[in-house]
Amino acid sequence: MLAWFEDLRSAFVLNFIEGDRYLLIISGLKVTLIITLFSGILGLAIGFVISVVRATYDMHISEMTGFKKRILSFFNAIFGAYLAVIRGTPMVVQLMIMYYIIFASSTNATLIAILAFGINSGAYVAEIFRGGIISVDKGQYEAGRSLGFSYVSTMTLIIFPQAFKNCLPALANEFIVLLKETSIAGYVAITDLTRAGDIIRGRTFSAFMPLIAVALIYFVLVMILSYFVKKLERRLHRRGH
């Protein structure tokens, strides 16, 4: 047993202490969190806009006429094509297309990754939000309109808060998926957390310690996020009652 602990200590020193290799993990973690945070914000913004358009189309297109109907149908078709393409192709392929083709002349790999992951996440967030909006009883919308609220006020004050509460668990799950999905950023030469662990493995020829450390860090991040999401869910549930 003592020999096992000694081997473990030696492996830890080799992989993280010697050459200050732990700094690679810290730097990679920072990059991972930056990509996750900003791509998550971008995904929420994209998803929200698309969900509003598509939910409005689903619920009210039959009531519309003229220019409003045509413009709504146009954007619904555009967004539908966007969802089909993004959800129908692998994330790693989208990332490489963004890096090697669309932004081939750019040197800011992190920004490209944020755009790629944000655009990808937006497609899934859009469907989550749309489902949340549609799940709100139509009578809530009709009640708001009958009280004199405009369409925007009805959606903002009545529909969206209920929709957000309904889809919060799915949104949290999408953010967790996004966090883990950023581990492919190394495909475009970004030294994120996973890539940092792989660099250490390549230098020390020891796979166990760096890869287990990376896995544990991801696990801790997911557990922390899940904890705060559960607290938020309980708070919203209490307010709902």
mmCIF file of N, CA and C in Angstrom, residues 106-206:
data_model
loop_
_atom_site.group_PDB
_atom_site.id
_atom_site.type_symbol
_atom_site.label_atom_id
_atom_site.label_comp_id
_atom_site.label_asym_id
_atom_site.label_seq_id
_atom_site.Cartn_x
_atom_site.Cartn_y
_atom_site.Cartn_z
ATOM 1 N N SER A 106 -8.264 34.470 -39.665
ATOM 2 C CA SER A 106 -8.233 34.976 -38.284
ATOM 3 C C SER A 106 -7.221 34.206 -37.439
ATOM 4 N N THR A 107 -6.646 34.903 -36.461
ATOM 5 C CA THR A 107 -5.699 34.276 -35.541
ATOM 6 C C THR A 107 -6.280 34.118 -34.139
ATOM 7 N N ASN A 108 -7.526 34.557 -33.945
ATOM 8 C CA ASN A 108 -8.161 34.477 -32.627
ATOM 9 C C ASN A 108 -8.981 33.189 -32.543
ATOM 10 N N ALA A 109 -8.303 32.099 -32.213
ATOM 11 C CA ALA A 109 -8.962 30.796 -32.191
ATOM 12 C C ALA A 109 -10.045 30.717 -31.123
ATOM 13 N N THR A 110 -9.816 31.365 -29.987
ATOM 14 C CA THR A 110 -10.797 31.316 -28.905
ATOM 15 C C THR A 110 -12.106 31.977 -29.319
ATOM 16 N N LEU A 111 -12.014 33.126 -29.989
ATOM 17 C CA LEU A 111 -13.216 33.813 -30.447
ATOM 18 C C LEU A 111 -13.969 32.971 -31.471
ATOM 19 N N ILE A 112 -13.221 32.316 -32.365
ATOM 20 C CA ILE A 112 -13.851 31.441 -33.352
ATOM 21 C C ILE A 112 -14.582 30.301 -32.661
ATOM 22 N N ALA A 113 -13.962 29.736 -31.625
ATOM 23 C CA ALA A 113 -14.594 28.646 -30.879
ATOM 24 C C ALA A 113 -15.866 29.122 -30.186
ATOM 25 N N ILE A 114 -15.828 30.327 -29.632
ATOM 26 C CA ILE A 114 -17.015 30.886 -28.984
ATOM 27 C C ILE A 114 -18.155 31.020 -29.990
ATOM 28 N N LEU A 115 -17.835 31.528 -31.172
ATOM 29 C CA LEU A 115 -18.849 31.669 -32.212
ATOM 30 C C LEU A 115 -19.401 30.307 -32.639
ATOM 31 N N ALA A 116 -18.502 29.353 -32.839
ATOM 32 C CA ALA A 116 -18.929 28.026 -33.297
ATOM 33 C C ALA A 116 -19.805 27.338 -32.259
ATOM 34 N N PHE A 117 -19.357 27.322 -31.011
ATOM 35 C CA PHE A 117 -20.137 26.666 -29.960
ATOM 36 C C PHE A 117 -21.420 27.428 -29.666
ATOM 37 N N GLY A 118 -21.378 28.768 -29.744
ATOM 38 C CA GLY A 118 -22.578 29.560 -29.501
ATOM 39 C C GLY A 118 -23.641 29.330 -30.562
ATOM 40 N N ILE A 119 -23.210 29.300 -31.826
ATOM 41 C CA ILE A 119 -24.154 29.052 -32.925
ATOM 42 C C ILE A 119 -24.749 27.656 -32.808
ATOM 43 N N ASN A 120 -23.921 26.686 -32.439
ATOM 44 C CA ASN A 120 -24.417 25.320 -32.266
ATOM 45 C C ASN A 120 -25.396 25.236 -31.098
ATOM 46 N N SER A 121 -25.023 25.823 -29.976
ATOM 47 C CA SER A 121 -25.892 25.769 -28.797
ATOM 48 C C SER A 121 -27.203 26.489 -29.042
ATOM 49 N N GLY A 122 -27.157 27.588 -29.825
ATOM 50 C CA GLY A 122 -28.370 28.351 -30.104
ATOM 51 C C GLY A 122 -29.455 27.515 -30.754
ATOM 52 N N ALA A 123 -29.064 26.557 -31.584
ATOM 53 C CA ALA A 123 -30.057 25.710 -32.244
ATOM 54 C C ALA A 123 -30.823 24.864 -31.239
ATOM 55 N N TYR A 124 -30.122 24.345 -30.252
ATOM 56 C CA TYR A 124 -30.773 23.502 -29.245
ATOM 57 C C TYR A 124 -31.549 24.341 -28.237
ATOM 58 N N VAL A 125 -30.980 25.495 -27.870
ATOM 59 C CA VAL A 125 -31.684 26.389 -26.949
ATOM 60 C C VAL A 125 -32.983 26.880 -27.579
ATOM 61 N N ALA A 126 -32.953 27.128 -28.884
ATOM 62 C CA ALA A 126 -34.151 27.612 -29.579
ATOM 63 C C ALA A 126 -35.309 26.638 -29.426
ATOM 64 N N GLU A 127 -35.030 25.373 -29.620
ATOM 65 C CA GLU A 127 -36.090 24.369 -29.502
ATOM 66 C C GLU A 127 -36.541 24.194 -28.055
ATOM 67 N N ILE A 128 -35.615 24.348 -27.120
ATOM 68 C CA ILE A 128 -35.978 24.272 -25.702
ATOM 69 C C ILE A 128 -36.906 25.422 -25.338
ATOM 70 N N PHE A 129 -36.518 26.648 -25.725
ATOM 71 C CA PHE A 129 -37.351 27.816 -25.456
ATOM 72 C C PHE A 129 -38.708 27.716 -26.156
ATOM 73 N N ARG A 130 -38.693 27.266 -27.403
ATOM 74 C CA ARG A 130 -39.947 27.154 -28.157
ATOM 75 C C ARG A 130 -40.900 26.188 -27.466
ATOM 76 N N GLY A 131 -40.359 25.061 -27.022
ATOM 77 C CA GLY A 131 -41.186 24.107 -26.298
ATOM 78 C C GLY A 131 -41.735 24.696 -25.013
ATOM 79 N N GLY A 132 -40.900 25.505 -24.331
ATOM 80 C CA GLY A 132 -41.362 26.148 -23.100
ATOM 81 C C GLY A 132 -42.465 27.144 -23.353
ATOM 82 N N ILE A 133 -42.350 27.918 -24.435
ATOM 83 C CA ILE A 133 -43.378 28.909 -24.763
ATOM 84 C C ILE A 133 -44.686 28.226 -25.135
ATOM 85 N N ILE A 134 -44.594 27.203 -25.962
ATOM 86 C CA ILE A 134 -45.796 26.497 -26.401
ATOM 87 C C ILE A 134 -46.473 25.768 -25.243
ATOM 88 N N SER A 135 -45.677 25.348 -24.247
ATOM 89 C CA SER A 135 -46.247 24.605 -23.119
ATOM 90 C C SER A 135 -47.116 25.468 -22.214
ATOM 91 N N VAL A 136 -46.959 26.792 -22.300
ATOM 92 C CA VAL A 136 -47.808 27.682 -21.498
ATOM 93 C C VAL A 136 -49.215 27.677 -22.077
ATOM 94 N N ASP A 137 -50.188 27.512 -21.206
ATOM 95 C CA ASP A 137 -51.582 27.442 -21.661
ATOM 96 C C ASP A 137 -51.953 28.660 -22.489
ATOM 97 N N LYS A 138 -52.600 28.439 -23.621
ATOM 98 C CA LYS A 138 -52.958 29.532 -24.517
ATOM 99 C C LYS A 138 -53.899 30.529 -23.843
ATOM 100 N N GLY A 139 -54.618 30.049 -22.847
ATOM 101 C CA GLY A 139 -55.507 30.941 -22.115
ATOM 102 C C GLY A 139 -54.765 32.058 -21.407
ATOM 103 N N GLN A 140 -53.501 31.804 -21.051
ATOM 104 C CA GLN A 140 -52.689 32.847 -20.413
ATOM 105 C C GLN A 140 -52.462 34.004 -21.386
ATOM 106 N N TYR A 141 -52.189 33.669 -22.633
ATOM 107 C CA TYR A 141 -51.995 34.703 -23.653
ATOM 108 C C TYR A 141 -53.296 35.466 -23.895
ATOM 109 N N GLU A 142 -54.387 34.727 -24.017
ATOM 110 C CA GLU A 142 -55.671 35.367 -24.279
ATOM 111 C C GLU A 142 -56.098 36.261 -23.116
ATOM 112 N N ALA A 143 -55.782 35.830 -21.893
ATOM 113 C CA ALA A 143 -56.119 36.640 -20.719
ATOM 114 C C ALA A 143 -55.339 37.946 -20.726
ATOM 115 N N GLY A 144 -54.063 37.854 -21.059
ATOM 116 C CA GLY A 144 -53.245 39.061 -21.116
ATOM 117 C C GLY A 144 -53.746 40.044 -22.160
ATOM 118 N N ARG A 145 -54.109 39.517 -23.322
ATOM 119 C CA ARG A 145 -54.607 40.387 -24.389
ATOM 120 C C ARG A 145 -55.952 41.007 -24.012
ATOM 121 N N SER A 146 -56.789 40.226 -23.327
ATOM 122 C CA SER A 146 -58.105 40.734 -22.938
ATOM 123 C C SER A 146 -57.995 41.831 -21.881
ATOM 124 N N LEU A 147 -56.878 41.834 -21.141
ATOM 125 C CA LEU A 147 -56.660 42.865 -20.123
ATOM 126 C C LEU A 147 -56.041 44.132 -20.718
ATOM 127 N N GLY A 148 -55.811 44.119 -22.016
ATOM 128 C CA GLY A 148 -55.306 45.314 -22.676
ATOM 129 C C GLY A 148 -53.806 45.331 -22.904
ATOM 130 N N PHE A 149 -53.107 44.242 -22.558
ATOM 131 C CA PHE A 149 -51.674 44.187 -22.804
ATOM 132 C C PHE A 149 -51.403 44.045 -24.300
ATOM 133 N N SER A 150 -50.330 44.669 -24.750
ATOM 134 C CA SER A 150 -49.897 44.462 -26.128
ATOM 135 C C SER A 150 -49.308 43.062 -26.255
ATOM 136 N N TYR A 151 -49.048 42.668 -27.526
ATOM 137 C CA TYR A 151 -48.450 41.338 -27.743
ATOM 138 C C TYR A 151 -47.112 41.221 -27.019
ATOM 139 N N VAL A 152 -46.267 42.257 -27.150
ATOM 140 C CA VAL A 152 -44.936 42.230 -26.525
ATOM 141 C C VAL A 152 -45.056 42.171 -25.007
ATOM 142 N N SER A 153 -45.944 42.985 -24.447
ATOM 143 C CA SER A 153 -46.124 42.997 -22.987
ATOM 144 C C SER A 153 -46.663 41.667 -22.483
ATOM 145 N N THR A 154 -47.585 41.080 -23.208
ATOM 146 C CA THR A 154 -48.143 39.788 -22.814
ATOM 147 C C THR A 154 -47.068 38.710 -22.795
ATOM 148 N N MET A 155 -46.253 38.690 -23.849
ATOM 149 C CA MET A 155 -45.189 37.697 -23.914
ATOM 150 C C MET A 155 -44.143 37.933 -22.830
ATOM 151 N N THR A 156 -43.767 39.203 -22.636
ATOM 152 C CA THR A 156 -42.699 39.534 -21.689
ATOM 153 C C THR A 156 -43.117 39.316 -20.241
ATOM 154 N N LEU A 157 -44.326 39.747 -19.900
ATOM 155 C CA LEU A 157 -44.752 39.735 -18.504
ATOM 156 C C LEU A 157 -45.465 38.453 -18.087
ATOM 157 N N ILE A 158 -46.066 37.754 -19.034
ATOM 158 C CA ILE A 158 -46.881 36.589 -18.679
ATOM 159 C C ILE A 158 -46.304 35.279 -19.213
ATOM 160 N N ILE A 159 -45.994 35.243 -20.497
ATOM 161 C CA ILE A 159 -45.610 33.979 -21.140
ATOM 162 C C ILE A 159 -44.159 33.599 -20.842
ATOM 163 N N PHE A 160 -43.243 34.538 -21.066
ATOM 164 C CA PHE A 160 -41.825 34.210 -20.923
ATOM 165 C C PHE A 160 -41.432 33.739 -19.514
ATOM 166 N N PRO A 161 -41.908 34.397 -18.441
ATOM 167 C CA PRO A 161 -41.538 33.902 -17.108
ATOM 168 C C PRO A 161 -41.975 32.457 -16.859
ATOM 169 N N GLN A 162 -43.180 32.107 -17.307
ATOM 170 C CA GLN A 162 -43.660 30.739 -17.141
ATOM 171 C C GLN A 162 -42.889 29.767 -18.041
ATOM 172 N N ALA A 163 -42.592 30.220 -19.255
ATOM 173 C CA ALA A 163 -41.838 29.373 -20.184
ATOM 174 C C ALA A 163 -40.441 29.094 -19.652
ATOM 175 N N PHE A 164 -39.795 30.116 -19.085
ATOM 176 C CA PHE A 164 -38.451 29.945 -18.543
ATOM 177 C C PHE A 164 -38.450 28.934 -17.403
ATOM 178 N N LYS A 165 -39.450 29.034 -16.541
ATOM 179 C CA LYS A 165 -39.549 28.088 -15.434
ATOM 180 C C LYS A 165 -39.743 26.666 -15.949
ATOM 181 N N ASN A 166 -40.554 26.514 -17.003
ATOM 182 C CA ASN A 166 -40.817 25.180 -17.556
ATOM 183 C C ASN A 166 -39.589 24.559 -18.201
ATOM 184 N N CYS A 167 -38.773 25.389 -18.841
ATOM 185 C CA CYS A 167 -37.644 24.827 -19.596
ATOM 186 C C CYS A 167 -36.307 24.957 -18.886
ATOM 187 N N LEU A 168 -36.286 25.446 -17.649
ATOM 188 C CA LEU A 168 -35.025 25.620 -16.924
ATOM 189 C C LEU A 168 -34.212 24.341 -16.806
ATOM 190 N N PRO A 169 -34.823 23.201 -16.433
ATOM 191 C CA PRO A 169 -34.005 21.977 -16.357
ATOM 192 C C PRO A 169 -33.344 21.613 -17.679
ATOM 193 N N ALA A 170 -34.077 21.775 -18.786
ATOM 194 C CA ALA A 170 -33.502 21.458 -20.094
ATOM 195 C C ALA A 170 -32.406 22.445 -20.467
ATOM 196 N N LEU A 171 -32.571 23.712 -20.106
ATOM 197 C CA LEU A 171 -31.536 24.715 -20.378
ATOM 198 C C LEU A 171 -30.272 24.411 -19.587
ATOM 199 N N ALA A 172 -30.448 24.029 -18.330
ATOM 200 C CA ALA A 172 -29.296 23.679 -17.511
ATOM 201 C C ALA A 172 -28.558 22.487 -18.082
ATOM 202 N N ASN A 173 -29.308 21.504 -18.548
ATOM 203 C CA ASN A 173 -28.691 20.332 -19.157
ATOM 204 C C ASN A 173 -27.929 20.713 -20.423
ATOM 205 N N GLU A 174 -28.482 21.627 -21.210
ATOM 206 C CA GLU A 174 -27.798 22.091 -22.426
ATOM 207 C C GLU A 174 -26.490 22.799 -22.079
ATOM 208 N N PHE A 175 -26.496 23.583 -21.001
ATOM 209 C CA PHE A 175 -25.274 24.278 -20.600
ATOM 210 C C PHE A 175 -24.217 23.285 -20.129
ATOM 211 N N ILE A 176 -24.652 22.239 -19.437
ATOM 212 C CA ILE A 176 -23.718 21.191 -19.004
ATOM 213 C C ILE A 176 -23.140 20.470 -20.218
ATOM 214 N N VAL A 177 -24.000 20.172 -21.188
ATOM 215 C CA VAL A 177 -23.527 19.539 -22.422
ATOM 216 C C VAL A 177 -22.532 20.442 -23.133
ATOM 217 N N LEU A 178 -22.818 21.736 -23.160
ATOM 218 C CA LEU A 178 -21.917 22.699 -23.793
ATOM 219 C C LEU A 178 -20.563 22.711 -23.105
ATOM 220 N N LEU A 179 -20.560 22.711 -21.780
ATOM 221 C CA LEU A 179 -19.308 22.688 -21.027
ATOM 222 C C LEU A 179 -18.457 21.493 -21.417
ATOM 223 N N LYS A 180 -19.057 20.330 -21.473
ATOM 224 C CA LYS A 180 -18.302 19.121 -21.822
ATOM 225 C C LYS A 180 -17.928 19.088 -23.301
ATOM 226 N N GLU A 181 -18.784 19.679 -24.128
ATOM 227 C CA GLU A 181 -18.547 19.655 -25.567
ATOM 228 C C GLU A 181 -17.347 20.510 -25.971
ATOM 229 N N THR A 182 -17.024 21.510 -25.147
ATOM 230 C CA THR A 182 -15.869 22.355 -25.462
ATOM 231 C C THR A 182 -14.561 21.577 -25.430
ATOM 232 N N SER A 183 -14.596 20.342 -24.952
ATOM 233 C CA SER A 183 -13.384 19.526 -24.895
ATOM 234 C C SER A 183 -12.832 19.204 -26.282
ATOM 235 N N ILE A 184 -13.606 19.463 -27.338
ATOM 236 C CA ILE A 184 -13.110 19.217 -28.690
ATOM 237 C C ILE A 184 -12.394 20.434 -29.258
ATOM 238 N N ALA A 185 -12.281 21.516 -28.470
ATOM 239 C CA ALA A 185 -11.641 22.740 -28.964
ATOM 240 C C ALA A 185 -10.200 22.499 -29.385
ATOM 241 N N GLY A 186 -9.563 21.468 -28.834
ATOM 242 C CA GLY A 186 -8.194 21.148 -29.200
ATOM 243 C C GLY A 186 -8.016 20.785 -30.658
ATOM 244 N N TYR A 187 -9.112 20.433 -31.333
ATOM 245 C CA TYR A 187 -9.038 20.108 -32.760
ATOM 246 C C TYR A 187 -8.578 21.308 -33.590
ATOM 247 N N VAL A 188 -8.786 22.514 -33.071
ATOM 248 C CA VAL A 188 -8.362 23.710 -33.800
ATOM 249 C C VAL A 188 -7.265 24.447 -33.023
ATOM 250 N N ALA A 189 -6.415 23.673 -32.373
ATOM 251 C CA ALA A 189 -5.198 24.190 -31.731
ATOM 252 C C ALA A 189 -5.463 25.131 -30.561
ATOM 253 N N ILE A 190 -6.593 24.951 -29.881
ATOM 254 C CA ILE A 190 -6.876 25.726 -28.676
ATOM 255 C C ILE A 190 -6.462 24.894 -27.465
ATOM 256 N N THR A 191 -5.672 25.486 -26.585
ATOM 257 C CA THR A 191 -5.224 24.761 -25.400
ATOM 258 C C THR A 191 -6.258 24.922 -24.292
ATOM 259 N N ASP A 192 -7.337 24.173 -24.418
ATOM 260 C CA ASP A 192 -8.345 24.161 -23.369
ATOM 261 C C ASP A 192 -7.954 23.139 -22.316
ATOM 262 N N LEU A 193 -8.875 22.825 -21.419
ATOM 263 C CA LEU A 193 -8.566 21.909 -20.325
ATOM 264 C C LEU A 193 -8.172 20.526 -20.838
ATOM 265 N N THR A 194 -8.942 19.984 -21.748
ATOM 266 C CA THR A 194 -8.644 18.650 -22.283
ATOM 267 C C THR A 194 -7.320 18.636 -23.039
ATOM 268 N N ARG A 195 -7.097 19.654 -23.849
ATOM 269 C CA ARG A 195 -5.855 19.742 -24.610
ATOM 270 C C ARG A 195 -4.653 19.896 -23.678
ATOM 271 N N ALA A 196 -4.828 20.637 -22.577
ATOM 272 C CA ALA A 196 -3.741 20.799 -21.610
ATOM 273 C C ALA A 196 -3.348 19.452 -21.009
ATOM 274 N N GLY A 197 -4.357 18.647 -20.659
ATOM 275 C CA GLY A 197 -4.070 17.315 -20.135
ATOM 276 C C GLY A 197 -3.357 16.449 -21.152
ATOM 277 N N ASP A 198 -3.739 16.591 -22.413
ATOM 278 C CA ASP A 198 -3.102 15.798 -23.460
ATOM 279 C C ASP A 198 -1.663 16.250 -23.695
ATOM 280 N N ILE A 199 -1.403 17.551 -23.566
ATOM 281 C CA ILE A 199 -0.037 18.054 -23.707
ATOM 282 C C ILE A 199 0.854 17.488 -22.599
ATOM 283 N N ILE A 200 0.343 17.476 -21.391
ATOM 284 C CA ILE A 200 1.107 16.909 -20.272
ATOM 285 C C ILE A 200 1.374 15.427 -20.513
ATOM 286 N N ARG A 201 0.363 14.717 -20.977
ATOM 287 C CA ARG A 201 0.544 13.296 -21.279
ATOM 288 C C ARG A 201 1.634 13.094 -22.319
ATOM 289 N N GLY A 202 1.681 13.955 -23.336
ATOM 290 C CA GLY A 202 2.685 13.835 -24.372
ATOM 291 C C GLY A 202 4.089 14.125 -23.872
ATOM 292 N N ARG A 203 4.191 14.958 -22.841
ATOM 293 C CA ARG A 203 5.517 15.309 -22.319
ATOM 294 C C ARG A 203 6.033 14.311 -21.291
ATOM 295 N N THR A 204 5.118 13.722 -20.537
ATOM 296 C CA THR A 204 5.541 12.815 -19.466
ATOM 297 C C THR A 204 5.372 11.351 -19.834
ATOM 298 N N PHE A 205 4.659 11.082 -20.942
ATOM 299 C CA PHE A 205 4.336 9.715 -21.364
ATOM 300 C C PHE A 205 3.587 8.950 -20.269
ATOM 301 N N SER A 206 2.818 9.711 -19.493
ATOM 302 C CA SER A 206 2.000 9.134 -18.424
ATOM 303 C C SER A 206 0.562 9.591 -18.660
#
